PDB file of C-alpha atoms and ligand atoms in Angstrom:
ATOM      1  CA  MET U   1     129.846  57.346 113.216  1.00 44.00           C
ATOM      2  CA  SER U   2     126.633  55.645 113.895  1.00 45.00           C
ATOM      3  CA  ASP U   3     124.150  54.300 111.297  1.00 46.00           C
ATOM      4  CA  SER U   4     121.282  56.777 111.907  1.00 45.00           C
ATOM      5  CA  GLU U   5     124.035  59.880 111.959  1.00 45.00           C
ATOM      6  CA  GLU U   6     125.420  58.456 108.090  1.00 47.00           C
ATOM      7  CA  GLU U   7     121.427  58.510 107.306  1.00 54.00           C
ATOM      8  CA  GLU U   8     120.753  61.937 108.356  1.00 56.00           C
ATOM      9  CA  GLY U   9     123.731  63.742 107.253  1.00 58.00           C
ATOM     10  CA  PRO U  10     125.036  67.153 108.789  1.00 65.00           C
ATOM     11  CA  ASP U  11     122.466  69.683 109.714  1.00 84.00           C
ATOM     12  CA  ARG U  12     122.964  73.356 108.135  1.00 93.00           C
ATOM     13  CA  GLN U  13     121.496  76.388 109.694  1.00 96.00           C
ATOM     14  CA  LEU U  14     120.455  79.116 107.453  1.00 98.00           C
ATOM     15  CA  LYS U  15     119.411  82.630 108.747  1.00 98.00           C
ATOM     16  CA  LEU U  16     116.535  83.995 106.556  1.00 98.00           C
ATOM     17  CA  VAL U  17     114.801  87.474 107.288  1.00 98.00           C
ATOM     18  CA  VAL U  18     111.449  88.321 106.582  1.00 98.00           C
ATOM     19  CA  LEU U  19     110.686  91.802 105.386  1.00 98.00           C
ATOM     20  CA  GLY U  20     108.339  94.073 104.111  1.00 98.00           C
ATOM     21  CA  ASP U  21     105.507  96.760 104.939  1.00 98.00           C
ATOM     22  CA  GLY U  22     103.173  96.349 107.914  1.00 97.00           C
ATOM     23  CA  THR U  23      99.817  93.781 107.222  1.00 97.00           C
ATOM     24  CA  THR U  24     101.494  92.467 104.097  1.00 98.00           C
ATOM     25  CA  GLY U  25     101.431  88.790 105.753  1.00 98.00           C
ATOM     26  CA  LYS U  26     105.051  88.010 106.919  1.00 98.00           C
ATOM     27  CA  THR U  27     103.850  86.718 110.507  1.00 97.00           C
ATOM     28  CA  SER U  28     101.249  84.504 108.400  1.00 97.00           C
ATOM     29  CA  LEU U  29     103.737  83.694 106.095  1.00 98.00           C
ATOM     30  CA  ALA U  30     106.560  82.461 108.954  1.00 97.00           C
ATOM     31  CA  MET U  31     103.551  80.793 110.847  1.00 96.00           C
ATOM     32  CA  ARG U  32     102.040  79.008 107.707  1.00 97.00           C
ATOM     33  CA  PHE U  33     105.571  77.493 107.155  1.00 97.00           C
ATOM     34  CA  ALA U  34     106.597  76.766 110.679  1.00 96.00           C
ATOM     35  CA  GLN U  35     103.498  76.023 112.323  1.00 94.00           C
ATOM     36  CA  GLU U  36     101.125  75.105 109.556  1.00 91.00           C
ATOM     37  CA  THR U  37      98.662  77.519 111.198  1.00 93.00           C
ATOM     38  CA  PHE U  38      97.018  80.763 109.866  1.00 93.00           C
ATOM     39  CA  GLY U  39      95.290  83.471 112.069  1.00 90.00           C
ATOM     40  CA  LYS U  40      92.547  85.557 110.661  1.00 87.00           C
ATOM     41  CA  GLN U  41      93.410  87.952 113.292  1.00 90.00           C
ATOM     42  CA  TYR U  42      95.774  90.853 112.760  1.00 91.00           C
ATOM     43  CA  LYS U  43      98.400  91.473 115.486  1.00 92.00           C
ATOM     44  CA  GLN U  44     101.229  93.543 114.499  1.00 92.00           C
ATOM     45  CA  THR U  45     104.457  92.533 115.250  1.00 92.00           C
ATOM     46  CA  MET U  46     106.878  94.547 117.593  1.00 92.00           C
ATOM     47  CA  GLY U  47     110.322  94.793 116.763  1.00 91.00           C
ATOM     48  CA  LEU U  48     110.823  90.966 115.557  1.00 94.00           C
ATOM     49  CA  ASP U  49     109.681  87.663 115.917  1.00 95.00           C
ATOM     50  CA  PHE U  50     111.451  84.083 115.429  1.00 93.00           C
ATOM     51  CA  PHE U  51     110.437  80.661 113.879  1.00 96.00           C
ATOM     52  CA  LEU U  52     112.631  77.560 113.421  1.00 96.00           C
ATOM     53  CA  LYS U  53     111.677  74.585 110.915  1.00 96.00           C
ATOM     54  CA  ARG U  54     113.972  71.799 109.973  1.00 95.00           C
ATOM     55  CA  ILE U  55     113.415  70.638 106.751  1.00 95.00           C
ATOM     56  CA  ILE U  56     115.361  67.904 104.461  1.00 92.00           C
ATOM     57  CA  LEU U  57     116.684  68.466 100.922  1.00 92.00           C
ATOM     58  CA  PRO U  58     117.895  66.174  98.531  1.00 89.00           C
ATOM     59  CA  GLY U  59     120.871  64.460  99.393  1.00 87.00           C
ATOM     60  CA  ASN U  60     119.554  63.861 102.948  1.00 87.00           C
ATOM     61  CA  LEU U  61     120.644  67.413 104.190  1.00 92.00           C
ATOM     62  CA  ASN U  62     118.869  68.566 107.072  1.00 94.00           C
ATOM     63  CA  VAL U  63     118.712  72.118 107.052  1.00 96.00           C
ATOM     64  CA  THR U  64     117.433  74.409 110.017  1.00 97.00           C
ATOM     65  CA  LEU U  65     115.965  77.519 108.729  1.00 97.00           C
ATOM     66  CA  GLN U  66     115.681  80.397 111.128  1.00 97.00           C
ATOM     67  CA  VAL U  67     113.165  82.555 110.163  1.00 98.00           C
ATOM     68  CA  TRP U  68     113.363  85.967 111.590  1.00 98.00           C
ATOM     69  CA  ASP U  69     110.164  87.925 111.060  1.00 97.00           C
ATOM     70  CA  VAL U  70     110.766  91.721 111.050  1.00 97.00           C
ATOM     71  CA  GLY U  71     107.766  94.184 112.216  1.00 96.00           C
ATOM     72  CA  GLY U  72     106.457  96.611 109.167  1.00 95.00           C
ATOM     73  CA  GLN U  73     107.293  99.285 111.471  1.00 95.00           C
ATOM     74  CA  THR U  74     110.652  98.900 111.904  1.00 94.00           C
ATOM     75  CA  ILE U  75     111.872 100.785 108.918  1.00 94.00           C
ATOM     76  CA  GLY U  76     114.025 103.862 109.887  1.00 89.00           C
ATOM     77  CA  GLY U  77     114.340 101.926 113.086  1.00 91.00           C
ATOM     78  CA  LYS U  78     117.863 101.701 114.840  1.00 91.00           C
ATOM     79  CA  MET U  79     117.456  97.738 115.045  1.00 95.00           C
ATOM     80  CA  LEU U  80     117.080  96.968 111.329  1.00 96.00           C
ATOM     81  CA  ASP U  81     120.386  96.573 110.312  1.00 96.00           C
ATOM     82  CA  LYS U  82     121.240  94.272 112.900  1.00 96.00           C
ATOM     83  CA  TYR U  83     118.363  92.095 112.167  1.00 97.00           C
ATOM     84  CA  ILE U  84     119.385  91.888 108.861  1.00 97.00           C
ATOM     85  CA  TYR U  85     123.155  91.328 109.761  1.00 97.00           C
ATOM     86  CA  GLY U  86     124.423  87.834 108.429  1.00 96.00           C
ATOM     87  CA  ALA U  87     121.273  86.931 106.488  1.00 98.00           C
ATOM     88  CA  GLN U  88     121.890  84.121 103.945  1.00 98.00           C
ATOM     89  CA  GLY U  89     118.212  85.138 102.416  1.00 98.00           C
ATOM     90  CA  ILE U  90     116.123  88.057 102.514  1.00 98.00           C
ATOM     91  CA  LEU U  91     112.347  87.603 101.932  1.00 98.00           C
ATOM     92  CA  LEU U  92     110.549  90.851 100.535  1.00 98.00           C
ATOM     93  CA  VAL U  93     106.883  90.457 101.026  1.00 98.00           C
ATOM     94  CA  TYR U  94     104.524  92.599  99.216  1.00 98.00           C
ATOM     95  CA  ASP U  95     100.558  92.058  99.284  1.00 98.00           C
ATOM     96  CA  ILE U  96      99.657  91.543  95.866  1.00 98.00           C
ATOM     97  CA  THR U  97      96.214  93.524  96.329  1.00 98.00           C
ATOM     98  CA  ASN U  98      98.435  96.712  97.715  1.00 98.00           C
ATOM     99  CA  GLY U  99     100.446  98.362  95.246  1.00 98.00           C
ATOM    100  CA  GLN U 100     101.796 100.642  97.740  1.00 98.00           C
ATOM    101  CA  SER U 101     103.432  97.940 100.064  1.00 98.00           C
ATOM    102  CA  PHE U 102     104.845  96.850  96.245  1.00 98.00           C
ATOM    103  CA  GLU U 103     106.578 100.374  95.731  1.00 98.00           C
ATOM    104  CA  ASN U 104     107.845 100.436  99.432  1.00 98.00           C
ATOM    105  CA  LEU U 105     110.338  97.527  98.981  1.00 98.00           C
ATOM    106  CA  GLU U 106     112.716  99.917  97.372  1.00 98.00           C
ATOM    107  CA  ASP U 107     113.178 101.571 100.778  1.00 98.00           C
ATOM    108  CA  TRP U 108     113.595  97.918 102.565  1.00 98.00           C
ATOM    109  CA  TYR U 109     116.015  96.528  99.572  1.00 98.00           C
ATOM    110  CA  ASN U 110     118.023  99.704 100.263  1.00 97.00           C
ATOM    111  CA  VAL U 111     118.496  98.677 103.979  1.00 97.00           C
ATOM    112  CA  VAL U 112     119.431  95.123 102.693  1.00 98.00           C
ATOM    113  CA  LYS U 113     122.031  96.496 100.191  1.00 97.00           C
ATOM    114  CA  LYS U 114     123.618  98.867 102.825  1.00 97.00           C
ATOM    115  CA  VAL U 115     124.013  96.488 105.801  1.00 96.00           C
ATOM    116  CA  ASN U 116     125.755  94.105 102.869  1.00 97.00           C
ATOM    117  CA  GLU U 117     127.977  96.935 101.183  1.00 96.00           C
ATOM    118  CA  ASP U 118     131.420  95.594 102.894  1.00 94.00           C
ATOM    119  CA  SER U 119     130.188  92.061 102.899  1.00 93.00           C
ATOM    120  CA  GLU U 120     131.982  89.479 100.433  1.00 92.00           C
ATOM    121  CA  THR U 121     128.884  87.565 100.185  1.00 93.00           C
ATOM    122  CA  GLN U 122     125.527  88.618  99.433  1.00 96.00           C
ATOM    123  CA  PRO U 123     122.682  87.487 100.732  1.00 98.00           C
ATOM    124  CA  LEU U 124     120.017  85.657  98.269  1.00 98.00           C
ATOM    125  CA  VAL U 125     116.948  87.841  97.629  1.00 98.00           C
ATOM    126  CA  ALA U 126     113.609  86.640  97.331  1.00 98.00           C
ATOM    127  CA  LEU U 127     110.745  88.724  95.634  1.00 98.00           C
ATOM    128  CA  VAL U 128     107.295  87.348  97.635  1.00 98.00           C
ATOM    129  CA  GLY U 129     103.916  88.245  96.242  1.00 98.00           C
ATOM    130  CA  ASN U 130     101.553  87.129  99.175  1.00 98.00           C
ATOM    131  CA  LYS U 131      97.932  86.947  99.071  1.00 98.00           C
ATOM    132  CA  VAL U 132      97.209  85.046  95.777  1.00 98.00           C
ATOM    133  CA  ASP U 133      93.985  83.554  97.004  1.00 97.00           C
ATOM    134  CA  LEU U 134      92.979  87.560  96.713  1.00 98.00           C
ATOM    135  CA  GLU U 135      93.720  87.179  92.960  1.00 97.00           C
ATOM    136  CA  HIS U 136      90.403  88.725  92.061  1.00 97.00           C
ATOM    137  CA  MET U 137      91.939  91.934  94.052  1.00 97.00           C
ATOM    138  CA  ARG U 138      95.301  92.268  92.695  1.00 98.00           C
ATOM    139  CA  THR U 139      96.794  95.627  91.732  1.00 98.00           C
ATOM    140  CA  VAL U 140     100.394  94.577  91.185  1.00 98.00           C
ATOM    141  CA  LYS U 141     100.539  93.310  87.743  1.00 98.00           C
ATOM    142  CA  VAL U 142     102.807  90.197  87.482  1.00 98.00           C
ATOM    143  CA  ASP U 143     104.819  92.223  84.866  1.00 98.00           C
ATOM    144  CA  LYS U 144     105.944  94.406  87.432  1.00 98.00           C
ATOM    145  CA  HIS U 145     107.101  91.663  89.788  1.00 98.00           C
ATOM    146  CA  GLN U 146     108.923  89.868  87.005  1.00 98.00           C
ATOM    147  CA  ARG U 147     110.472  92.985  85.957  1.00 98.00           C
ATOM    148  CA  LEU U 148     112.049  93.750  89.687  1.00 98.00           C
ATOM    149  CA  CYS U 149     113.431  89.909  89.659  1.00 98.00           C
ATOM    150  CA  GLN U 150     115.295  90.347  86.321  1.00 98.00           C
ATOM    151  CA  GLU U 151     116.621  94.102  87.188  1.00 98.00           C
ATOM    152  CA  ASN U 152     117.791  92.728  90.560  1.00 97.00           C
ATOM    153  CA  ASN U 153     118.431  89.049  90.145  1.00 97.00           C
ATOM    154  CA  PHE U 154     115.986  88.236  92.787  1.00 98.00           C
ATOM    155  CA  SER U 155     114.037  84.866  92.914  1.00 97.00           C
ATOM    156  CA  SER U 156     110.165  85.059  92.018  1.00 97.00           C
ATOM    157  CA  HIS U 157     107.930  83.800  94.293  1.00 97.00           C
ATOM    158  CA  PHE U 158     104.026  83.791  94.754  1.00 98.00           C
ATOM    159  CA  VAL U 159     102.249  82.572  97.738  1.00 98.00           C
ATOM    160  CA  SER U 160      99.456  82.412  99.764  1.00 98.00           C
ATOM    161  CA  ALA U 161      99.859  82.218 103.650  1.00 98.00           C
ATOM    162  CA  LYS U 162      96.188  82.001 104.419  1.00 97.00           C
ATOM    163  CA  THR U 163      95.353  78.678 102.009  1.00 97.00           C
ATOM    164  CA  GLY U 164      99.354  77.768 102.248  1.00 96.00           C
ATOM    165  CA  ASP U 165      99.412  77.593  98.392  1.00 96.00           C
ATOM    166  CA  SER U 166     103.388  77.513  97.519  1.00 96.00           C
ATOM    167  CA  VAL U 167     104.718  78.481 100.964  1.00 97.00           C
ATOM    168  CA  PHE U 168     106.698  75.454 101.600  1.00 95.00           C
ATOM    169  CA  LEU U 169     107.890  75.279  98.002  1.00 95.00           C
ATOM    170  CA  CYS U 170     108.970  78.924  98.568  1.00 97.00           C
ATOM    171  CA  PHE U 171     111.298  78.691 101.639  1.00 97.00           C
ATOM    172  CA  GLN U 172     112.336  75.019 100.264  1.00 96.00           C
ATOM    173  CA  ARG U 173     113.488  76.818  96.787  1.00 96.00           C
ATOM    174  CA  ILE U 174     115.225  79.451  98.683  1.00 97.00           C
ATOM    175  CA  ALA U 175     117.142  77.101 100.713  1.00 97.00           C
ATOM    176  CA  ALA U 176     118.217  74.918  98.099  1.00 96.00           C
ATOM    177  CA  ASP U 177     119.222  78.401  96.224  1.00 96.00           C
ATOM    178  CA  ILE U 178     121.733  79.263  98.741  1.00 97.00           C
ATOM    179  CA  LEU U 179     122.997  75.942  99.319  1.00 95.00           C
ATOM    180  CA  GLY U 180     123.259  75.307  95.628  1.00 94.00           C
ATOM    181  CA  ILE U 181     121.155  71.938  95.225  1.00 93.00           C
ATOM    182  CA  LYS U 182     118.929  72.043  92.197  1.00 88.00           C
ATOM    183  CA  LEU U 183     115.226  70.541  92.900  1.00 87.00           C
ATOM    184  CA  ASN U 184     114.142  68.323  90.451  1.00 82.00           C
ATOM    185  CA  LYS U 185     110.854  68.337  89.131  1.00 78.00           C
ATOM    186  CA  ALA U 186     109.270  65.812  91.070  1.00 74.00           C
ATOM    187  CA  GLU U 187     110.583  67.417  94.366  1.00 73.00           C
ATOM    188  CA  LEU U 188     109.313  70.844  93.318  1.00 74.00           C
ATOM    189  CA  GLU U 189     105.959  69.383  92.593  1.00 73.00           C
ATOM    190  CA  GLN U 190     105.710  67.435  95.815  1.00 70.00           C
ATOM    191  CA  SER U 191     106.203  70.524  97.699  1.00 65.00           C
ATOM    192  CA  GLN U 192     103.428  72.353  95.868  1.00 63.00           C
ATOM    193  CA  HIS U 193     100.531  72.486  98.716  1.00 54.00           C
ATOM    194  CA  VAL U 194      97.390  71.321  97.650  1.00 51.00           C
ATOM    195  CA  VAL U 195      94.902  74.603  98.103  1.00 52.00           C
ATOM    196  CA  ARG U 196      92.135  73.399 100.133  1.00 52.00           C
ATOM    197  CA  ALA U 197      88.622  75.143 100.155  1.00 54.00           C
ATOM    198  CA  GLU U 198      86.710  75.600 103.204  1.00 56.00           C
ATOM    199  CA  LEU U 199      82.895  74.738 103.441  1.00 57.00           C
ATOM    200  CA  VAL U 200      80.654  77.158 104.637  1.00 58.00           C
ATOM    201  CA  LYS U 201      78.224  75.904 107.330  1.00 58.00           C
ATOM    202  CA  TYR U 202      74.901  77.368 107.276  1.00 56.00           C
ATOM    203  CA  PRO U 203      72.817  77.644 110.476  1.00 58.00           C
ATOM    204  CA  GLU U 204      70.642  74.510 110.824  1.00 53.00           C
ATOM    205  CA  GLU U 205      67.719  76.372 109.706  1.00 49.00           C
ATOM    206  CA  ASP U 206      69.004  77.901 106.693  1.00 47.00           C
ATOM    207  CA  ASN U 207      70.379  74.643 106.036  1.00 45.00           C
ATOM    208  CA  GLN U 208      66.830  74.057 104.892  1.00 46.00           C
ATOM    209  CA  HIS U 209      66.230  76.635 102.771  1.00 43.00           C
ATOM    210  CA  HIS U 210      69.445  75.943 100.975  1.00 41.00           C
ATOM    211  CA  ASN U 211      67.879  72.267 100.094  1.00 41.00           C
ATOM    212  CA  THR U 212      65.330  73.840  97.852  1.00 37.00           C
ATOM    213  CA  SER U 213      65.272  73.621  94.480  1.00 38.00           C
ATOM    214  CA  ASN U 214      67.922  76.559  94.128  1.00 38.00           C
ATOM    215  CA  CYS U 215      70.421  74.713  96.092  1.00 34.00           C
ATOM    216  CA  GLN U 216      72.771  73.699  93.713  1.00 37.00           C
ATOM    217  CA  SER U 217      74.877  77.003  93.681  1.00 34.00           C
ATOM    218  CA  LYS U 218      74.142  77.730  97.567  1.00 35.00           C
ATOM    219  CA  VAL U 219      74.661  74.591  99.422  1.00 35.00           C
ATOM    220  CA  CYS U 220      79.032  74.738  98.884  1.00 33.00           C
ATOM    221  CA  SER U 221      80.608  77.904  98.517  1.00 33.00           C
ATOM    222  CA  MET U 222      84.036  78.748  98.693  1.00 37.00           C
ATOM    223  CA  GLN U 223      86.208  80.892 100.159  1.00 35.00           C
TER     224      GLN U 223
HETATM  225  N1  GTP Q   1      93.642  86.750 102.316  1.00 71.59           N
HETATM  226  C1  GTP Q   1      94.579  86.892 103.044  1.00 71.59           C
HETATM  227  N2  GTP Q   1      95.147  87.131 104.169  1.00 71.59           N
HETATM  228  C2  GTP Q   1      96.464  87.104 104.785  1.00 71.59           C
HETATM  229  C3  GTP Q   1      97.199  86.338 104.071  1.00 71.59           C
HETATM  230  N3  GTP Q   1      98.347  86.461 104.706  1.00 71.59           N
HETATM  231  C4  GTP Q   1      97.943  87.430 105.887  1.00 71.59           C
HETATM  232  N4  GTP Q   1      96.944  87.833 105.577  1.00 71.59           N
HETATM  233  C5  GTP Q   1      96.317  89.052 106.741  1.00 71.59           C
HETATM  234  O1  GTP Q   1      96.872  90.021 106.554  1.00 71.59           O
HETATM  235  C6  GTP Q   1      96.949  90.375 107.949  1.00 71.59           C
HETATM  236  C7  GTP Q   1      98.367  90.824 108.256  1.00 71.59           C
HETATM  237  O2  GTP Q   1      98.826  89.655 108.187  1.00 71.59           O
HETATM  238  P1  GTP Q   1     100.281  89.476 109.021  1.00 71.59           P
HETATM  239  O3  GTP Q   1     101.070  88.426 109.153  1.00 71.59           O
HETATM  240  O4  GTP Q   1     100.096  89.934 110.480  1.00 71.59           O
HETATM  241  O5  GTP Q   1     101.004  90.695 108.500  1.00 71.59           O
HETATM  242  P2  GTP Q   1     102.566  91.546 108.762  1.00 71.59           P
HETATM  243  O6  GTP Q   1     103.416  91.346 107.617  1.00 71.59           O
HETATM  244  O7  GTP Q   1     103.623  90.605 109.725  1.00 71.59           O
HETATM  245  O8  GTP Q   1     102.277  92.783 109.974  1.00 71.59           O
HETATM  246  P3  GTP Q   1     103.409  93.670 110.700  1.00 71.59           P
HETATM  247  O9  GTP Q   1     103.652  92.767 112.068  1.00 71.59           O
HETATM  248  O10 GTP Q   1     102.218  94.714 110.801  1.00 71.59           O
HETATM  249  O11 GTP Q   1     104.784  93.886 109.916  1.00 71.59           O
HETATM  250  C8  GTP Q   1      96.362  89.338 108.711  1.00 71.59           C
HETATM  251  O12 GTP Q   1      94.735  89.895 108.924  1.00 71.59           O
HETATM  252  C9  GTP Q   1      96.432  88.249 108.074  1.00 71.59           C
HETATM  253  O13 GTP Q   1      95.393  87.576 108.304  1.00 71.59           O
HETATM  254  C10 GTP Q   1      97.204  85.545 103.119  1.00 71.59           C
HETATM  255  O14 GTP Q   1      97.632  84.816 102.398  1.00 71.59           O
HETATM  256  N5  GTP Q   1      95.800  86.069 102.353  1.00 71.59           N
END
């Protein structure tokens, strides 16, 4: 074995399937994780999209995450079972501002259970509340989320695909849990994404207006 091989260690592949209602932000989450981008424009996923991302877990373990981003409209369709089959991890995603998307996770989870009913190994299931940047519009109480996790032994995550808040951490924790690796506090903190505030740029003439006496509250806004 060469030095570089020794340093890098063996590669592992994990299949993670992202499920949940349309517009909860599944594609945005996968794109934020795999490509560090976010698009405000909604484009419905027809069927399935794939994303690949290689991460390194403690012990120099290289893990390639295959993220299967399943369109919200596939529930009840013929292909869904096939997409879920063989997954080591399932992300059940809802939008914290949309109560129905939380309630509907029961249907998604029922499909997961059905697909795995004869399987010896069960996938790890993560409950992911997305859009925490819209905390002021939250309709799904944190208590409800925690209860569902406890009742079903789900791992618990709150993220924002928009700001990137806790997105890498979410995937890293899921991969580590599947592989039975413990992340220490420093590793967890390192993965916490610093939330970036966007500066609102006013047109030139507006700037003059804002540079007057009451400018303090208007020049810099956070979105
Ligand atoms: N504010 C906010 N908007 C988000 C966030 N994540 C996604 N969105 C927006 O929500 C809309 C839907 O996002 P998608 O990622 O396409 O949702 P999806 O779950 O993949 O939808 P389907 O393809 O229909 O299953 C888009 O307009 C996104 O820009 C988030 O964290 N915060």
